[in-house]
Coordinates of C-alpha atoms in Angstrom, one line a residue:
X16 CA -157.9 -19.8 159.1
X17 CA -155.5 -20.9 161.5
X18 CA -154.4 -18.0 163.2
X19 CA -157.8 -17.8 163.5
X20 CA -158.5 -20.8 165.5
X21 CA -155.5 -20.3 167.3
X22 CA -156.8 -17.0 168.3
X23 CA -159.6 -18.6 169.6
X24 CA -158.1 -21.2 171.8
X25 CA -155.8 -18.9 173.4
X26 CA -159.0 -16.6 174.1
X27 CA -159.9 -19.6 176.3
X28 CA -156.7 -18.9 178.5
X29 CA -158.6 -17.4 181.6
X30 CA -155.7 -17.3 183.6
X31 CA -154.3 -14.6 181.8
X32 CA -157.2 -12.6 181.1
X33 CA -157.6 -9.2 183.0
X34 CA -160.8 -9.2 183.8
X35 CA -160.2 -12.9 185.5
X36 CA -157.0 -10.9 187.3
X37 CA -159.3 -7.8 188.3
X38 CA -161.8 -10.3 190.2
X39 CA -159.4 -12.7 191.7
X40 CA -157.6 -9.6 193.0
X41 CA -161.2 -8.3 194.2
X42 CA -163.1 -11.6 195.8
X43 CA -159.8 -13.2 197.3
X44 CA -159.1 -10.4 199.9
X45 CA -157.9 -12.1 202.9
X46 CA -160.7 -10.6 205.2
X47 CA -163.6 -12.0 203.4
X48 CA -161.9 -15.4 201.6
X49 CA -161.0 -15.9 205.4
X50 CA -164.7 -15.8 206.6
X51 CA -166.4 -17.6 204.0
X52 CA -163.7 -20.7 204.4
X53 CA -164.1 -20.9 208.1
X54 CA -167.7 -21.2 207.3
X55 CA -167.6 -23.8 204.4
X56 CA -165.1 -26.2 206.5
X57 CA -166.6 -25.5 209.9
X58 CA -170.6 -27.0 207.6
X59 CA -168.6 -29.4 205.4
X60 CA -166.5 -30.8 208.3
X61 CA -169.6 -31.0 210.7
X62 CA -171.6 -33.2 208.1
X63 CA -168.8 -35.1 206.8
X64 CA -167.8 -36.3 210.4
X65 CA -171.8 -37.0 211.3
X66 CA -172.5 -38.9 208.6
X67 CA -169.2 -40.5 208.4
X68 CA -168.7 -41.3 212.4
X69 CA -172.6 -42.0 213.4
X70 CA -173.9 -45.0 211.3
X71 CA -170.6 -46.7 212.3
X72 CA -172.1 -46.5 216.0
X73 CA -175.6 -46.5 215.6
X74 CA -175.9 -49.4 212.7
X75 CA -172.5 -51.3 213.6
X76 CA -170.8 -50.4 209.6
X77 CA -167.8 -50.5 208.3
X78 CA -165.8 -48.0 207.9
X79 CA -165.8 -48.4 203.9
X80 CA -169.9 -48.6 204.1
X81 CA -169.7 -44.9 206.5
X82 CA -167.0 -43.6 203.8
X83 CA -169.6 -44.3 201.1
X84 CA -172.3 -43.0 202.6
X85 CA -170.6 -39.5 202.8
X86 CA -170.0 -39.5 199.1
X87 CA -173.6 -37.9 198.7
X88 CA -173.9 -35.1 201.3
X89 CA -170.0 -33.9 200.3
X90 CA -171.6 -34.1 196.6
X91 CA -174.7 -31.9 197.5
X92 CA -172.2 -29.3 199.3
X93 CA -170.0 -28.5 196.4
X94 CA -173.2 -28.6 193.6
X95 CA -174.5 -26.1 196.5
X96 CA -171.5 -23.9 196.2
X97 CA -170.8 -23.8 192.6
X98 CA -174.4 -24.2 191.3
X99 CA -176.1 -22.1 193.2
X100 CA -174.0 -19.7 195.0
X101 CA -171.9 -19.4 192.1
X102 CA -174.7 -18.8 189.6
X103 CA -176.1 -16.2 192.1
X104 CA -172.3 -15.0 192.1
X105 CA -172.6 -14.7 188.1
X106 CA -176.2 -13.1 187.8
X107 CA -175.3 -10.5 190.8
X108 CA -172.1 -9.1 189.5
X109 CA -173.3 -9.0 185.9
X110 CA -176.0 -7.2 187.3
X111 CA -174.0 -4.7 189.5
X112 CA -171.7 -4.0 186.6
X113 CA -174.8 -3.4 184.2
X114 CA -176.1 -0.9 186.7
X115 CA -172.5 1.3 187.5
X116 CA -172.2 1.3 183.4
X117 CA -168.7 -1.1 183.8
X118 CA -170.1 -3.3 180.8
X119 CA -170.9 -0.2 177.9
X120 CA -167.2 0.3 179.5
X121 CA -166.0 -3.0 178.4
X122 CA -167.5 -3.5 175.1
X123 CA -165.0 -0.2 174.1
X124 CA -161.5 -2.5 175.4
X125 CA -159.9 -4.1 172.6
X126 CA -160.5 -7.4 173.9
X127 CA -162.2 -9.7 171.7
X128 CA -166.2 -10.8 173.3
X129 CA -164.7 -14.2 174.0
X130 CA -162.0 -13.0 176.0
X131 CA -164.9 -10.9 177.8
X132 CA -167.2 -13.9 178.0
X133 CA -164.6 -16.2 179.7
X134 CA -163.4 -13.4 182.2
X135 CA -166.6 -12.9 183.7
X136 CA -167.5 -16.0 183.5
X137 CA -164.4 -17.7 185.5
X138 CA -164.2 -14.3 187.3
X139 CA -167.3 -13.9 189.1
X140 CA -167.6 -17.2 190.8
X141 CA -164.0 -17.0 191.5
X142 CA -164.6 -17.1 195.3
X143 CA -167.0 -19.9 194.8
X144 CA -164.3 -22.3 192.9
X145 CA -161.9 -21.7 195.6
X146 CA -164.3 -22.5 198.1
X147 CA -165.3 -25.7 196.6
X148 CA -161.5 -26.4 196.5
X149 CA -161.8 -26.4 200.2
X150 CA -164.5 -29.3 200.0
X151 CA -161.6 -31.6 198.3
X152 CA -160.0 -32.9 200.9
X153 CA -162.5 -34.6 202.4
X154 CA -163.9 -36.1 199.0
X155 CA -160.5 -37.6 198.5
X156 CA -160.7 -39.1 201.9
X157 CA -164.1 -40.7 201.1
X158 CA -162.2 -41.9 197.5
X159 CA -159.3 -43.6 199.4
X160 CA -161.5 -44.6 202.5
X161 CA -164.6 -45.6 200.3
X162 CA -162.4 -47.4 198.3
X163 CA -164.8 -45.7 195.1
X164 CA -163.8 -46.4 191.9
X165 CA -161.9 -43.5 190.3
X166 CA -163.9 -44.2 186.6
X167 CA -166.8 -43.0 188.7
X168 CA -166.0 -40.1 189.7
X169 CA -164.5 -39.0 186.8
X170 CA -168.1 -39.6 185.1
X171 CA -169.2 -37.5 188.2
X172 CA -167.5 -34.7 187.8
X173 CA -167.8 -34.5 183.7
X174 CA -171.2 -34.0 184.1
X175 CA -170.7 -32.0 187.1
X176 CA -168.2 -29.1 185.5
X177 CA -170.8 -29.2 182.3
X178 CA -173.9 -28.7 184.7
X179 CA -171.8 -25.7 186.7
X180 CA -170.8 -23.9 183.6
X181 CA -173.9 -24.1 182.2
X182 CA -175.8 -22.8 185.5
X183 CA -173.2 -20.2 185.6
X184 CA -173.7 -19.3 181.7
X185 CA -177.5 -19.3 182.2
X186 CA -177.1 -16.5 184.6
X187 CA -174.6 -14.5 182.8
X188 CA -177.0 -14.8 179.9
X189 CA -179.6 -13.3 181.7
X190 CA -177.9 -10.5 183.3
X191 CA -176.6 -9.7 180.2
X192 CA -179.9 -9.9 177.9
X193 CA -182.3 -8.5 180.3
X194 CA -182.3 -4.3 179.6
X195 CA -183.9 -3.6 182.9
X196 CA -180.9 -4.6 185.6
X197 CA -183.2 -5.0 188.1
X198 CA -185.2 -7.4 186.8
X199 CA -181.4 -9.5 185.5
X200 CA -180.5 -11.5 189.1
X201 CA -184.5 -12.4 189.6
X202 CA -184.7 -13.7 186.3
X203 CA -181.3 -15.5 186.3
X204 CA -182.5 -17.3 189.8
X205 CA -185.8 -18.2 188.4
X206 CA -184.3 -19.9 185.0
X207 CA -181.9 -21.6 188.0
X208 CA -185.4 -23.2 189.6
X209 CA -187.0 -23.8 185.9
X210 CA -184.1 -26.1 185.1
X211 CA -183.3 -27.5 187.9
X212 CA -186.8 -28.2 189.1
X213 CA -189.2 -27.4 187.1
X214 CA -188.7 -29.1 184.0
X215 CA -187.0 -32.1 185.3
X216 CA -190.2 -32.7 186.9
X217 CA -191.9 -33.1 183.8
X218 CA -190.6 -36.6 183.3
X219 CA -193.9 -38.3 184.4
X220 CA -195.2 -36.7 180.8
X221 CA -192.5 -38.5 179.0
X222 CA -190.5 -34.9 178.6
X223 CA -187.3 -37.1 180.0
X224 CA -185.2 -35.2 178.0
X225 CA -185.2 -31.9 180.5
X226 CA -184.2 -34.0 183.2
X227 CA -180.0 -34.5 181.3
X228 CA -180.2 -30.7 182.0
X229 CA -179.5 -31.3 185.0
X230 CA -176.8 -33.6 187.0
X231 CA -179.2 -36.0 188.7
X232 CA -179.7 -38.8 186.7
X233 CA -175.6 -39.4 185.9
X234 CA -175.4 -39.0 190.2
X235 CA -178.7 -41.9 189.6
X236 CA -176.9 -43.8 187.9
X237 CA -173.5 -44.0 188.9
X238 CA -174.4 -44.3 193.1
X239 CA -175.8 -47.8 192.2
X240 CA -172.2 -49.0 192.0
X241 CA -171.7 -48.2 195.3
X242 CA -175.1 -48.3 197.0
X243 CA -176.5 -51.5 198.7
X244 CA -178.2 -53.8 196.4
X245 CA -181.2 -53.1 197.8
X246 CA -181.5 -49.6 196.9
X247 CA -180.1 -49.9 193.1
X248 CA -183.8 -50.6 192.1
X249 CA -185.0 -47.1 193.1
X250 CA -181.8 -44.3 191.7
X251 CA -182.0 -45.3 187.7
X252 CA -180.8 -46.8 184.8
X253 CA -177.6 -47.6 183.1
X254 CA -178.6 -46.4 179.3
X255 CA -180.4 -43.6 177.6
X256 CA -182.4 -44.8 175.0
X257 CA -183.0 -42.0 171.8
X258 CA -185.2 -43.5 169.0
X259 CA -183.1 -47.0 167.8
X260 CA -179.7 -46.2 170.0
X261 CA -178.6 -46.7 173.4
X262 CA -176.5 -44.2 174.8
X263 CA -174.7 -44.1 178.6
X264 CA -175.9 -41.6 180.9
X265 CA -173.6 -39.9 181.3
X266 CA -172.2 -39.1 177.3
X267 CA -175.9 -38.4 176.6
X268 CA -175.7 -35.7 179.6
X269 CA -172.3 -34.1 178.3
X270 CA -173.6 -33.5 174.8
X271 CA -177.8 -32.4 175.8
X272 CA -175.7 -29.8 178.2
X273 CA -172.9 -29.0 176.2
X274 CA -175.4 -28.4 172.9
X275 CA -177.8 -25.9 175.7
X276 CA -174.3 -24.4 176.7
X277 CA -173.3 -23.1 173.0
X278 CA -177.0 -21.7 172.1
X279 CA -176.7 -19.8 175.6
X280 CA -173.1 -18.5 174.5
X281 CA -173.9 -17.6 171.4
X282 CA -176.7 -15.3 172.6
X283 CA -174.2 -13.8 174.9
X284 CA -171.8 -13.3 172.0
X285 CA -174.2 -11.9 170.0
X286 CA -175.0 -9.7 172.8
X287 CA -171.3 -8.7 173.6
X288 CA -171.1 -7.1 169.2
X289 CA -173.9 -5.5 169.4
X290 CA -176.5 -5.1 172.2
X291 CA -179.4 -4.4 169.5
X292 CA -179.0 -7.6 167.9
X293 CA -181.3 -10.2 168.6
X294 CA -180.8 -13.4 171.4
X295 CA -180.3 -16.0 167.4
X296 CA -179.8 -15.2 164.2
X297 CA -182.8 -16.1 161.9
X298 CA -181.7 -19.5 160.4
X299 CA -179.7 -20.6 163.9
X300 CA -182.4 -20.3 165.3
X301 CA -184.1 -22.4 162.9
X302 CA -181.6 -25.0 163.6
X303 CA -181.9 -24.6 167.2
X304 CA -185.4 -25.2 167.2
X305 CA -184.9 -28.5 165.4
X306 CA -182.6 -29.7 167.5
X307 CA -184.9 -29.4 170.2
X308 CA -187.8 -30.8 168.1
X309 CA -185.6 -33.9 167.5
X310 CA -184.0 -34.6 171.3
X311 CA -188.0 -34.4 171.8
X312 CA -189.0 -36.8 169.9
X313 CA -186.0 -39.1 170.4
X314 CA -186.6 -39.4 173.8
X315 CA -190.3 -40.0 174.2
X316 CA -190.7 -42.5 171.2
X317 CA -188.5 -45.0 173.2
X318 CA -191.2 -45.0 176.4
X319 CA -194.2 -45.4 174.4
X320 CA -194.4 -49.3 174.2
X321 CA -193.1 -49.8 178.1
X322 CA -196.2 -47.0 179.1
X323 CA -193.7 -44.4 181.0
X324 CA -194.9 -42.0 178.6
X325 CA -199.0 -42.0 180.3
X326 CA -198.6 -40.7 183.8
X327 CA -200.7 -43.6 185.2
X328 CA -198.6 -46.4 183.9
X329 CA -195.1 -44.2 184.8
X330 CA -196.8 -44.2 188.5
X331 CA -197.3 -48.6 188.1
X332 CA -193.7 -48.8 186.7
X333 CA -191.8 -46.8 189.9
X334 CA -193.9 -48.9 192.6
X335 CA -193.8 -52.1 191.0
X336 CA -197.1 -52.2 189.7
X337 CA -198.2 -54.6 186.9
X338 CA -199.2 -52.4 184.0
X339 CA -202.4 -52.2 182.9
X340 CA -203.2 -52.6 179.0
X341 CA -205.6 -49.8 178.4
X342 CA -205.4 -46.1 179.2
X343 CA -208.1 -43.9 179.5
X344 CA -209.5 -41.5 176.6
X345 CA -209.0 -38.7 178.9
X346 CA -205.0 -40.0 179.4
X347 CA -205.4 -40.8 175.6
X348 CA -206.2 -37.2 174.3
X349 CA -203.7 -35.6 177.1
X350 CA -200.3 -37.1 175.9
X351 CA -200.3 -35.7 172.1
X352 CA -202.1 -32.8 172.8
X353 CA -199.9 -31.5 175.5
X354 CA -196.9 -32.2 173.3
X355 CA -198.6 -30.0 170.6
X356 CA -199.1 -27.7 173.1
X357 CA -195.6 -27.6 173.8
X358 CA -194.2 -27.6 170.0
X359 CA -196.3 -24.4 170.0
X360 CA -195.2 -22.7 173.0
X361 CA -191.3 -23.5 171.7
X362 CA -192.3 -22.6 168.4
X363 CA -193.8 -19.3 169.8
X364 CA -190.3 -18.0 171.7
X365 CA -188.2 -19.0 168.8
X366 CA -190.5 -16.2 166.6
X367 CA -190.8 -13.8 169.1
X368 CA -187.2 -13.4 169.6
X369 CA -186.2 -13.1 166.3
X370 CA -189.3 -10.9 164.8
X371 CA -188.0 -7.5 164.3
X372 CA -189.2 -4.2 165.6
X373 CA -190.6 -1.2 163.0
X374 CA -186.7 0.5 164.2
X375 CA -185.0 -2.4 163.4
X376 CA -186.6 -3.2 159.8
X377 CA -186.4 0.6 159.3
X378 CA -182.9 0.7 160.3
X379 CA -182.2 -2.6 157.8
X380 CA -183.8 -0.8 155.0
X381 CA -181.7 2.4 155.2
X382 CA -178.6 0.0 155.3
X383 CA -179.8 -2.0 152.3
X384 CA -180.4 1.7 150.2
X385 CA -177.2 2.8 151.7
X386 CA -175.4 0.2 149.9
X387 CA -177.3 0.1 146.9
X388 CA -179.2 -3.2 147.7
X389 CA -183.2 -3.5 146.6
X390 CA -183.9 -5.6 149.5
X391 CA -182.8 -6.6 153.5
X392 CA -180.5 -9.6 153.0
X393 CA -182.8 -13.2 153.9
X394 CA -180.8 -13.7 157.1
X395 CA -180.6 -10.0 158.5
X396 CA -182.3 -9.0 161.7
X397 CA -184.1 -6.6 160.0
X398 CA -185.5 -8.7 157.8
X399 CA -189.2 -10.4 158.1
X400 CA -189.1 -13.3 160.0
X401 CA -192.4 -14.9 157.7
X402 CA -190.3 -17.4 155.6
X403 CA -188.3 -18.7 158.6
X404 CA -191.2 -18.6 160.8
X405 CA -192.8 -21.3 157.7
X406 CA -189.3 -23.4 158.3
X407 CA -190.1 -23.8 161.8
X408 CA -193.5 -24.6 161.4
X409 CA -192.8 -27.7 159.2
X410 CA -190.4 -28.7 161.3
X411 CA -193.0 -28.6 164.1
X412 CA -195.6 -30.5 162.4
X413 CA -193.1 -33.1 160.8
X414 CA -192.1 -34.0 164.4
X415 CA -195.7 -34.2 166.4
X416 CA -196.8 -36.4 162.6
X417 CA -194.0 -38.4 163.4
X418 CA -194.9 -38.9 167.4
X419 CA -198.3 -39.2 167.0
X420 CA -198.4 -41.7 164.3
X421 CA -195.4 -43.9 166.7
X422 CA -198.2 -43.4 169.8
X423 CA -201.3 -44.3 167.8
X424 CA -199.4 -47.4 166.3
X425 CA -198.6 -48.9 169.8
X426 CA -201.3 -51.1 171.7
X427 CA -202.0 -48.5 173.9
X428 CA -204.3 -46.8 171.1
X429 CA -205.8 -50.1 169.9
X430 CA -209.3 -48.1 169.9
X431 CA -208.3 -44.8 168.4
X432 CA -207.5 -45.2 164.8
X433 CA -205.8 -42.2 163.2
X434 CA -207.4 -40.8 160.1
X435 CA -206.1 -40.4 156.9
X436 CA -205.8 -36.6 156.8
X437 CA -204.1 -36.2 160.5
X438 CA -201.7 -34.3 159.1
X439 CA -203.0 -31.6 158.0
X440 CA -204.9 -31.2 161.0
X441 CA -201.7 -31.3 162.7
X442 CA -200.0 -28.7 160.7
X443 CA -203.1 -26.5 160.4
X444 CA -203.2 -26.3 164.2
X445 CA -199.8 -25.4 164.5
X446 CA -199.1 -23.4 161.3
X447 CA -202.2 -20.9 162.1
X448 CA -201.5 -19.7 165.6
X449 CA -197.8 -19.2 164.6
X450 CA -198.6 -17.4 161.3
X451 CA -201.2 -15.1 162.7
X452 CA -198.8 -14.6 166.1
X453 CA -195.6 -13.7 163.3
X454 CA -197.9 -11.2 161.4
X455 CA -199.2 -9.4 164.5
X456 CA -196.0 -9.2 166.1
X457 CA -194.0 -7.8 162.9
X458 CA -197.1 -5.3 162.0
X459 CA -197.3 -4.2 165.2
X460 CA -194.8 -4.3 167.7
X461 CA -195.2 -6.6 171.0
X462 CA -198.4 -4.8 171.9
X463 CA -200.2 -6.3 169.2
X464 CA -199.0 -9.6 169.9
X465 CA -199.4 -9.2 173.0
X466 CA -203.3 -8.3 173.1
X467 CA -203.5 -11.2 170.0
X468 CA -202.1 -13.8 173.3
X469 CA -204.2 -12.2 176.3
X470 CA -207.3 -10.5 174.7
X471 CA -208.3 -13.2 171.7
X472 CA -206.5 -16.4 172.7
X473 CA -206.2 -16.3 176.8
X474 CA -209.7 -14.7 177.6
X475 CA -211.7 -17.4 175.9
X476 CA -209.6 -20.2 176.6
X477 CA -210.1 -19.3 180.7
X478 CA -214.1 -18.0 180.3
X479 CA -214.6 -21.7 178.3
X480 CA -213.3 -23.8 181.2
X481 CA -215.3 -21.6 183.8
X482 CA -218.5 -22.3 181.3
X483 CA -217.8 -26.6 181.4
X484 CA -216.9 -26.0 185.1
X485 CA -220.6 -24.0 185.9
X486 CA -223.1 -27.1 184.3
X487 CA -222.4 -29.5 181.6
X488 CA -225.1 -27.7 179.6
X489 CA -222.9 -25.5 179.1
X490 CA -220.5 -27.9 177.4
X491 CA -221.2 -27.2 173.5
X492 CA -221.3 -23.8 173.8
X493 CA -217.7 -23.6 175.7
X494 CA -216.4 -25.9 173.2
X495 CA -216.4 -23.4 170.1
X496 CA -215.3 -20.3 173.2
X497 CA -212.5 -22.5 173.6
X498 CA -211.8 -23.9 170.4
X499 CA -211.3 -19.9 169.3
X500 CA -208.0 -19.9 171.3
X501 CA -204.7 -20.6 169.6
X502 CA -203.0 -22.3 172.3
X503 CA -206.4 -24.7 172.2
X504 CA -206.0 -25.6 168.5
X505 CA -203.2 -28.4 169.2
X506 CA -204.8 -30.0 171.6
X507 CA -208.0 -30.3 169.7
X508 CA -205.9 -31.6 167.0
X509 CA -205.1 -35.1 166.7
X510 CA -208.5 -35.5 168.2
X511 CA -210.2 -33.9 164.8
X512 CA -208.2 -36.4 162.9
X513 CA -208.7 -39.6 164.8
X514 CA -211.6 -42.1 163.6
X515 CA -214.1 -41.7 165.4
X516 CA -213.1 -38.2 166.4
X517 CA -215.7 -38.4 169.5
X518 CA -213.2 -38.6 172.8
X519 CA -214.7 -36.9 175.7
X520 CA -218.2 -37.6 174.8
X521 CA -218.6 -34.2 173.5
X522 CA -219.7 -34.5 169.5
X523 CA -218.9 -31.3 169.0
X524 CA -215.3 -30.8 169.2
X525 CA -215.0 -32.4 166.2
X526 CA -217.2 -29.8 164.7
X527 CA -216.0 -26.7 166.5
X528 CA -212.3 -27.3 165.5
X529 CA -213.4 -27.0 161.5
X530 CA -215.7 -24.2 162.4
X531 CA -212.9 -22.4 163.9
X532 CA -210.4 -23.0 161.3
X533 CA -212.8 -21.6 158.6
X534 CA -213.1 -18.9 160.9
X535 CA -209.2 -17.8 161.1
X536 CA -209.4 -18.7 157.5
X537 CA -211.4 -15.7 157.0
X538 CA -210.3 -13.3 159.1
X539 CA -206.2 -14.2 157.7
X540 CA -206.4 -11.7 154.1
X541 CA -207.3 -9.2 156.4
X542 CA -204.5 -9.9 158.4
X543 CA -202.1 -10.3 156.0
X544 CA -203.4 -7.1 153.9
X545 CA -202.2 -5.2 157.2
X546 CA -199.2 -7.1 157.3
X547 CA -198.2 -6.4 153.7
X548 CA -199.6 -2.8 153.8
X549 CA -197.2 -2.3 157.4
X550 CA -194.1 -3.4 155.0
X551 CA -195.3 -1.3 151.8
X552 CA -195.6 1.9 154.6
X553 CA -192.2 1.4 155.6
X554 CA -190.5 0.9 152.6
X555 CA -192.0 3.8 150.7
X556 CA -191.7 6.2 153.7
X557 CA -187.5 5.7 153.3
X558 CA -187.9 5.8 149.3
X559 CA -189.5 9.1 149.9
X560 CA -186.5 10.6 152.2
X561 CA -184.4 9.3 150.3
X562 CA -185.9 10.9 146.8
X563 CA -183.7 13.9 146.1

């Protein structure tokens, strides 16, 4: 047990490690190392001496207020080098190497995957660190001359190193999981943008949680120790509150990144073993789906009674507003059916990713006769992802019961009473998208699934909202189109279980979400006969072979 933790920690050594040596001896040639520095001091020097030397001329400051001032531009440069460049640096290379076959190379050296992991992930960006190292100099002159306290930036640049190896591990991740290498650096650079700015952005829904991804609000937070008064008001706060407990800023920060950091590395260890195996194993991913369930749920209960969670109250509370009392129905109806929405979108890419393939569950059951075993062990890849698929589906439905009953018991839902039986609206509309979405997907391969999401789920959700958008007489009849879509289920949800259920005027959504459930409640033994009969098929094809 020791020798192998030991092992571990000195797997961490990247300074030693010959794939870190082969790309410091590749990106530090003096010819190009030579050009990009002249170009990173020649920018960093220009801005640093505008921003530093102008405002003392134009607006009469001191030179402590001008040294200040260039703490954020100098702090923008390096996140541009190391974040971006260096995550492009990451997805590239992996890329490259994917493409020339230098990775099917490496998985045959005797180095262990960590010591591959932390080689390409130090190695890559190598240029990029020793460019930001560049950038130094004049950050410690805006330290000394700024006269900034040193407990800031070390909160600064935590967060900062967490948020650059987490960018970086992102696109290592992708150029490692995606098969087509083409495809690997656009995908890396568009999970870049959907962290960075997609979902931070989706804080005026109460989803503040997406936002810690990222390195913004510690940069908030700690400027307003060194910002005028004035503008202290406008960057952020000095806690995070998650359900009961206050947390700083920056610890939540470290541990949301450092939690996304070991999922992402553990895909790309799993990937490293065995390229076959899927991005989790079965009951990690289980527990990773939790997780995200509870930092969810932790961080939207806490805005509920303040309004940040309703978009027209957040937009009162950042102008200064005073807050209104009531919300809308439409505003009522959109917060916890969105967040259902969203638990089943989550719930759908934790499934899909670990649902096997006919090969694979063939593949499991030949090892399982190989050995002598009647059955694919619980937790194998091979094995059917129903019973795990039920886990996360609980744990879906236990944490949008638990949100919705905190939403509907705040004064902001004075006139929407929740009925006794919400929950098993709830779960219902959660359980039976997922369920049908498992069995479709394990019977028959992505293609089923995917003509279960686009043919019987997209195409009446879109042809019901062209049907209310035509003429309201339309209305009833796009209700039940709608209603027959999966992804339309949770929205319709906690509406079907609130007293009275009537919120847009419309007295039959009510109706059409009971309809429709009978309705998959039908059609799911014929679903699951085909499921069962797909296992049955398998299992007795290999008994056959394998009868002498």
């Amino acid at each position: 047990m020791l020798h192998s933790i030991l092992g571990f920690f000195s797997d961490l050594v990247f300074w030693r490690n010959p794939i870190f040596i082969r790309y410091c001896r590749a990106k530090l040639r003096p010819k190009g190392f030579l050009a990009w520095s002249f170009a990173v001091l020649l920018l960093t020097g220009f801005i640093f001496s505008m921003v530093y030397l102008l405002p003392q001329r134009e607006n009469d400051m001191t030179r402590l207020e001008a040294a200040r001032l260039t703490l954020v531009p100098l702090f923008v440069i390096q996140c541009a080098i190391l974040m971006f460049k260096g995550s492009f640096s990451v997805a590239s290379g992996v890329t490259r190497e994917g493409m020339e076959g230098v990775l099917d190379y490496q998985r045959l050296t005797p180095l262990s995957p960590v010591q591959k992991i932390v080689g390409y992930l130090f190695g890559l960006p190598v240029l990029d660190y020793c460019l930001f190292l560049l950038t130094l100099p004049f950050m410690a002159f805006t330290i000394i001359k700024g006269q900034i306290p040193l407990d800031l930036m070390v909160s600064l640049y935590s967060v900062f190193c967490t948020s650059v190896l987490l960018y970086h591990m992102t696109a290592f991740m992708a150029g490692i999981v995606v098969t087509r290498r083409f495809l690997a650096g656009f995908i890396s650079q568009a999970l870049m943008v959907v962290l960075y700015f997609v979902l931070p952005n989706m804080t005026g829904l109460g989803y503040v949680f997406f936002e810690y991804l990222t390195v913004r609000p510690v940069v908030y937070n700690e400027m307003t120790r060194v910002f005028p008064e004035d503008a202290r008001p406008l960057l952020g706060v000095d806690h995070v509150d998650f359900f009961q407990f206050d947390f700083s800023v920056v610890a939540f920060s470290l541990v949301i990144q450092s939690l996304l950091f070991f999922v992402f590395a553990v895909v790309v260890y799993r990937k490293w073993r065995q390229q076959t195996l899927h991005f989790l194993g079965k009951s990690f991913t289980v527990f990773v789906y939790a997780g995200i369930m509870i930092a969810l749920v932790g961080s939207m209960l806490p805005l509920i009674e303040n309004g940040r969670i309703f978009p027209s109250q957040a937009t009162r509370n950042y102008f200064d507003i005073d807050q209104s009392r009531y919300i809308s129905a439409e505003e009522a109806a959109l917060i916890p059916g969105l967040f259902g929405i969203l638990t089943l979108i989550l719930a759908m890419i934790m499934v899909g990713q670990m649902t096997p393939s006919r090969d694979k569950q063939m593949k499991g059951w030949r090892r399982a006769f190989k050995y002598g075993r009647k059955r694919i062990a619980f937790d194998d890849d091979a094995s059917s992802s129903l019973w795990h698929t039920l886990m996360i589906v609980i744990i879906g439905a236990i944490g949008w019961c638990v949100f919705v009953r905190f939403l509907h018991a705040s004064h902001w839902y004075e006139h929407w009473a929740l009925g006794q039986y919400y929950w098993v609206c709830v779960t219902l509309a959660l359980g039976i998208p997922l369920i049908y979405y498992q069995m479709a997907l394990e019977s028959g391969g992505w293609r089923s699934g995917f003509i279960l999401i686009m043919l019987f789920w997209a195409i009446p959700l879109f042809l019901g909202i062209v049907l209310m958008a035509i003429s309201d007489y339309w209305i009833n009849a796009a209700t039940y189109i709608i209603m027959l879509s999966g992804f339309a289920l949770p929205y319709f949800a906690v509406q079907a279980g609130i007293e009275p259920g009537v919120v847009f005027g419309n007295p039959e959504a009510k109706n059409a979400f009971f309809h429709v459930l009978i309705l998959y409640g039908a059609l799911f033994p014929i679903l699951y006969a085909k499921w069962r009969e797909h296992h049955k098929s398998i299992r007795n094809q290999l008994l056959e072979k394998n009868t002498p």
